[in-house]
XYZ file of N, CA and C in Angstrom:
426
model
N -18.519 -19.735 49.018
C -19.191 -19.837 47.736
C -19.682 -18.472 47.246
N -20.271 -17.688 48.180
C -20.760 -16.360 47.795
C -19.619 -15.486 47.328
N -18.441 -15.674 47.924
C -17.274 -14.868 47.546
C -16.874 -15.176 46.093
N -16.910 -16.444 45.696
C -16.548 -16.843 44.331
C -17.550 -16.243 43.343
N -18.834 -16.361 43.651
C -19.855 -15.820 42.785
C -19.697 -14.311 42.639
N -19.382 -13.630 43.734
C -19.157 -12.187 43.704
C -18.002 -11.806 42.795
N -16.894 -12.533 42.891
C -15.737 -12.259 42.035
C -16.063 -12.508 40.562
N -16.792 -13.608 40.300
C -17.177 -13.904 38.906
C -18.060 -12.800 38.337
N -18.994 -12.306 39.137
C -19.861 -11.223 38.700
C -19.051 -9.954 38.459
N -18.135 -9.635 39.348
C -17.305 -8.446 39.191
C -16.462 -8.514 37.926
N -15.884 -9.682 37.647
C -15.068 -9.850 36.430
C -15.922 -9.738 35.185
N -17.128 -10.286 35.229
C -17.968 -10.256 34.032
C -18.442 -8.837 33.723
N -18.484 -7.956 34.729
C -18.920 -6.583 34.507
C -17.773 -5.633 34.262
N -16.548 -6.072 34.490
C -15.393 -5.191 34.310
C -14.999 -5.134 32.838
N -14.281 -4.091 32.425
C -13.820 -4.001 31.026
C -12.962 -5.207 30.630
N -12.211 -5.783 31.577
C -11.368 -6.919 31.239
C -12.205 -8.150 30.942
N -13.396 -8.215 31.490
C -14.238 -9.388 31.296
C -15.126 -9.289 30.063
N -15.138 -8.159 29.388
C -16.013 -7.985 28.252
C -15.282 -8.297 26.949
N -15.920 -9.093 26.109
C -15.347 -9.353 24.790
C -15.636 -8.158 23.892
N -14.809 -7.960 22.896
C -15.064 -6.888 21.941
C -16.307 -7.218 21.144
N -17.062 -6.223 20.832
C -18.292 -6.447 20.083
C -18.384 -5.463 18.932
N -17.361 -5.449 18.106
C -17.421 -4.611 16.919
C -18.572 -5.097 16.041
N -19.294 -4.168 15.477
C -20.279 -4.522 14.473
C -19.570 -4.418 13.143
N -19.727 -5.430 12.324
C -19.020 -5.465 11.043
C -20.047 -5.500 9.924
N -19.943 -4.558 9.005
C -20.877 -4.471 7.888
C -20.141 -4.614 6.572
N -20.844 -5.224 5.602
C -20.394 -5.275 4.213
C -18.950 -5.799 4.070
N -18.629 -6.901 4.744
C -17.291 -7.492 4.634
C -17.171 -8.268 3.326
N -16.147 -7.928 2.542
C -15.955 -8.633 1.282
C -14.467 -8.732 0.926
N -14.171 -9.723 0.101
C -12.818 -9.967 -0.391
C -12.859 -9.846 -1.904
N -11.881 -9.145 -2.461
C -11.852 -8.937 -3.917
C -11.358 -10.207 -4.626
N -12.097 -10.615 -5.666
C -11.704 -11.745 -6.494
C -10.613 -11.276 -7.455
N -9.400 -11.785 -7.262
C -8.263 -11.432 -8.117
C -7.493 -12.700 -8.481
N -6.843 -12.719 -9.638
C -5.961 -13.851 -9.942
C -4.692 -13.729 -9.095
N -4.004 -14.822 -8.915
C -2.743 -14.785 -8.173
C -2.919 -15.161 -6.725
N -1.892 -14.885 -5.938
C -1.878 -15.339 -4.543
C -2.037 -14.194 -3.531
N -2.429 -13.019 -3.996
C -2.626 -11.881 -3.102
C -3.959 -11.203 -3.444
N -4.667 -10.793 -2.401
C -5.912 -10.051 -2.587
C -6.131 -9.131 -1.399
N -7.269 -8.464 -1.372
C -7.561 -7.525 -0.284
C -8.983 -7.738 0.237
N -9.183 -7.387 1.501
C -10.497 -7.468 2.132
C -10.909 -6.083 2.616
N -12.202 -5.834 2.538
C -12.750 -4.528 2.896
C -13.988 -4.725 3.758
N -14.325 -3.716 4.558
C -15.505 -3.781 5.422
C -15.652 -2.462 6.163
N -16.757 -2.322 6.873
C -16.944 -1.191 7.769
C -16.964 -1.739 9.183
N -16.121 -1.171 10.062
C -16.031 -1.575 11.461
C -16.702 -0.502 12.310
N -17.665 -0.914 13.111
C -18.421 0.019 13.956
C -18.189 -0.344 15.410
N -17.738 0.623 16.197
C -17.440 0.411 17.614
C -18.566 1.004 18.456
N -19.434 0.154 19.054
C -20.519 0.696 19.879
C -20.083 1.036 21.303
N -18.845 0.719 21.658
C -18.353 0.887 23.037
C -17.965 2.333 23.335
N -17.780 2.613 24.606
C -17.363 3.939 25.068
C -15.849 4.088 25.099
N -15.129 3.032 24.741
C -13.665 3.069 24.683
C -13.215 2.724 23.274
N -12.058 3.260 22.878
C -11.542 2.925 21.549
C -11.168 1.458 21.490
N -11.194 0.906 20.283
C -10.813 -0.480 20.038
C -9.641 -0.447 19.070
N -8.594 -1.211 19.393
C -7.413 -1.242 18.548
C -7.202 -2.660 18.013
N -7.167 -2.791 16.679
C -6.888 -4.068 16.015
C -5.403 -4.085 15.714
N -4.717 -5.127 16.172
C -3.260 -5.219 15.975
C -2.861 -6.342 15.019
N -3.824 -7.135 14.579
C -3.494 -8.201 13.661
C -4.745 -8.887 13.139
N -4.581 -9.631 12.053
C -5.676 -10.386 11.440
C -5.085 -11.678 10.919
N -5.862 -12.747 10.961
C -5.427 -14.012 10.378
C -6.588 -14.619 9.594
N -6.258 -15.579 8.734
C -7.254 -16.285 7.950
C -6.700 -17.649 7.587
N -7.518 -18.694 7.649
C -7.039 -20.015 7.264
C -6.713 -20.148 5.784
N -7.168 -19.195 4.959
C -6.916 -19.304 3.520
C -5.652 -18.585 3.058
N -4.975 -17.868 3.968
C -3.795 -17.075 3.589
C -2.627 -17.340 4.536
N -1.432 -17.294 3.984
C -0.228 -17.447 4.810
C -0.108 -16.298 5.803
N -0.531 -15.099 5.383
C -0.505 -13.942 6.294
C -1.534 -12.919 5.834
N -1.989 -12.166 6.830
C -2.909 -11.047 6.572
C -2.322 -9.828 7.262
N -2.178 -8.744 6.529
C -1.597 -7.543 7.131
C -2.497 -6.336 6.922
N -2.302 -5.351 7.756
C -3.054 -4.099 7.710
C -2.319 -3.138 6.785
N -3.017 -2.538 5.839
C -2.382 -1.643 4.874
C -3.250 -0.407 4.609
N -2.596 0.625 4.102
C -3.309 1.768 3.577
C -2.697 2.124 2.221
N -3.502 2.690 1.366
C -3.015 3.157 0.071
C -2.610 4.603 0.254
N -1.413 4.912 -0.207
C -0.910 6.288 -0.066
C -0.561 6.839 -1.436
N -0.729 8.131 -1.568
C -0.400 8.808 -2.824
C 0.724 9.793 -2.596
N 1.617 9.865 -3.552
C 2.684 10.859 -3.509
C 2.735 11.549 -4.857
N 3.227 12.739 -4.882
C 3.337 13.467 -6.132
C 4.793 13.863 -6.349
N 5.557 12.999 -7.035
C 6.943 13.353 -7.299
C 7.025 14.578 -8.221
N 8.117 15.267 -8.118
C 8.290 16.514 -8.879
C 8.162 16.289 -10.385
N 7.058 16.844 -10.953
C 6.881 16.827 -12.394
C 6.520 15.489 -13.004
N 6.263 14.462 -12.216
C 5.989 13.152 -12.788
C 4.559 12.671 -12.544
N 3.705 13.486 -12.005
C 2.334 13.066 -11.740
C 2.239 12.280 -10.441
N 1.023 11.898 -10.128
C 0.767 11.217 -8.852
C 1.141 9.736 -8.935
N 1.743 9.229 -7.879
C 2.061 7.805 -7.771
C 1.354 7.246 -6.547
N 0.871 6.026 -6.681
C 0.167 5.390 -5.582
C 0.944 4.163 -5.133
N 0.979 3.958 -3.827
C 1.639 2.794 -3.270
C 0.916 2.344 -2.022
N 1.368 1.243 -1.459
C 0.763 0.745 -0.235
C 1.745 0.839 0.920
N 1.221 1.113 2.075
C 2.052 1.261 3.265
C 1.469 0.382 4.369
N 2.297 -0.478 4.984
C 1.796 -1.306 6.086
C 1.476 -0.458 7.319
N 0.487 -0.902 8.080
C 0.096 -0.237 9.316
C 0.322 -1.183 10.497
N 0.682 -0.631 11.644
C 0.873 -1.449 12.847
C -0.450 -1.828 13.479
N -1.439 -0.955 13.351
C -2.736 -1.206 13.994
C -3.807 -0.338 13.349
N -5.044 -0.680 13.653
C -6.202 0.119 13.255
C -6.948 0.502 14.523
N -7.287 1.770 14.671
C -8.014 2.225 15.867
C -9.394 2.695 15.457
N -10.408 2.136 16.146
C -11.781 2.559 15.932
C -12.177 3.367 17.159
N -12.520 4.645 16.994
C -12.817 5.506 18.140
C -14.097 5.076 18.854
N -14.267 5.518 20.111
C -15.489 5.210 20.848
C -16.714 5.682 20.070
N -17.706 4.832 19.978
C -18.964 5.141 19.255
C -18.679 5.584 17.815
N -17.552 5.119 17.251
C -17.148 5.544 15.914
C -17.115 4.404 14.928
N -16.641 4.710 13.743
C -16.568 3.708 12.683
C -15.289 3.920 11.868
N -14.851 2.842 11.231
C -13.695 2.898 10.353
C -14.054 2.125 9.101
N -13.912 2.788 7.952
C -14.243 2.153 6.691
C -12.978 1.646 6.018
N -12.945 0.349 5.735
C -11.870 -0.254 4.954
C -12.407 -0.354 3.538
N -11.757 0.347 2.582
C -12.310 0.423 1.235
C -11.186 0.495 0.207
N -11.494 0.138 -1.048
C -10.487 0.254 -2.112
C -9.952 1.674 -2.188
N -8.642 1.795 -2.334
C -7.997 3.090 -2.402
C -7.718 3.700 -1.037
N -7.986 2.941 0.027
C -7.768 3.431 1.390
C -7.222 2.326 2.271
N -7.691 2.290 3.492
C -7.277 1.249 4.440
C -7.909 -0.081 4.007
N -7.136 -1.167 4.116
C -7.632 -2.491 3.742
C -6.801 -3.573 4.419
N -7.285 -4.800 4.325
C -6.537 -5.964 4.802
C -5.923 -6.626 3.583
N -4.625 -6.896 3.629
C -3.928 -7.546 2.519
C -3.761 -9.019 2.865
N -4.360 -9.899 2.060
C -4.235 -11.339 2.233
C -3.163 -11.819 1.269
N -2.078 -12.365 1.800
C -0.949 -12.794 0.977
C -0.708 -14.283 1.136
N -0.216 -14.896 0.063
C 0.066 -16.328 0.097
C -1.199 -17.148 0.193
N -2.168 -16.837 -0.697
C -3.421 -17.597 -0.685
C -3.144 -19.077 -0.899
N -3.796 -19.922 -0.129
C -3.535 -21.359 -0.172
C -4.323 -22.056 -1.270
N -5.300 -21.362 -1.849
C -6.085 -21.899 -2.956
C -6.728 -20.741 -3.705
N -7.088 -20.933 -4.965
C -7.765 -19.853 -5.694
C -9.130 -19.562 -5.062
N -9.515 -18.309 -5.054
C -10.820 -17.929 -4.517
C -11.895 -18.103 -5.570
N -13.136 -18.310 -5.109
C -14.273 -18.457 -6.017
C -15.314 -17.411 -5.680
N -15.950 -16.879 -6.695
C -17.001 -15.896 -6.527
C -18.072 -16.438 -5.572
N -18.441 -15.655 -4.567
C -19.455 -16.062 -3.609
C -18.938 -16.850 -2.412
N -17.678 -17.253 -2.463
C -17.071 -18.007 -1.369
C -17.062 -17.171 -0.087
N -17.217 -17.832 1.052
C -17.121 -17.168 2.363
C -15.699 -17.355 2.877
N -15.066 -16.260 3.292
C -13.702 -16.286 3.801
C -13.732 -15.903 5.283
N -13.166 -16.756 6.105
C -13.097 -16.491 7.544
C -11.883 -15.607 7.837
N -12.109 -14.536 8.575
C -11.057 -13.642 9.039
C -11.183 -13.533 10.555
N -10.050 -13.476 11.243
C -10.060 -13.339 12.705
C -9.283 -12.072 13.065
N -9.989 -11.117 13.658
C -9.369 -9.871 14.114
C -8.739 -10.105 15.490
N -7.524 -9.602 15.691
C -6.850 -9.707 16.994
C -6.697 -8.294 17.562
N -7.166 -8.121 18.791
C -7.152 -6.814 19.436
C -5.935 -6.628 20.325
N -5.644 -5.393 20.683
C -4.461 -5.054 21.474
C -4.456 -5.774 22.830
N -5.639 -6.064 23.375
C -5.699 -6.736 24.666
C -5.658 -8.250 24.555
N -5.478 -8.794 23.338
C -5.378 -10.225 23.143
C -6.661 -10.907 22.743
N -7.801 -10.245 22.881
C -9.084 -10.814 22.463
C -9.110 -10.955 20.940
N -10.015 -11.796 20.450
C -10.201 -11.977 19.013
C -11.689 -11.919 18.675
N -11.972 -11.653 17.407
C -13.347 -11.679 16.902
C -13.294 -12.191 15.480
N -14.079 -13.243 15.204
C -14.124 -13.838 13.873
C -15.242 -13.212 13.066
N -15.055 -13.228 11.743
C -16.082 -12.733 10.821
C -15.947 -13.483 9.503
N -16.986 -13.405 8.683
C -16.945 -13.971 7.347
C -17.101 -12.857 6.323
N -16.294 -12.926 5.283
C -16.355 -11.965 4.190
C -16.651 -12.722 2.911
N -17.466 -12.155 2.045
C -17.862 -12.808 0.802
C -16.961 -12.372 -0.341
N -16.517 -13.336 -1.132
C -15.674 -13.042 -2.304
C -16.569 -12.475 -3.401
N -16.165 -11.327 -3.949
C -16.918 -10.712 -5.042
C -15.964 -9.953 -5.961
N -16.483 -9.558 -7.131
C -15.670 -8.821 -8.099
C -15.384 -7.407 -7.640
N -16.381 -6.752 -7.100
C -16.214 -5.379 -6.592
C -17.293 -5.008 -5.665
């Protein structure tokens, strides 16, 4: 019995036994017409190791993907802006990552119903090690 308790204690103290504990601030979803929108937030990593997000899901969308807004300047035609998908988001140890308009964001596609101002949207972050963390984001105009 003591051996089992010892193993359980060792696992609970090991990095494999710890759940991710990102602090999430100011999570919001933009109110837009149509079936696509974006979510923004600040992710704060209090841990001593980097945290890598490899996916996101939501019950209100067919898919959620990681994106960044990129700018290019074609010859003589002015600046053009587009979106580029990302494979993952990395939050450095004791660091933060800001998801904001015009930068990194979560793209919610195939919305299953129209969003309403003030509505709470559940998002589930999936980490590289398979762990998940749920959060709620509030629908707002900006």
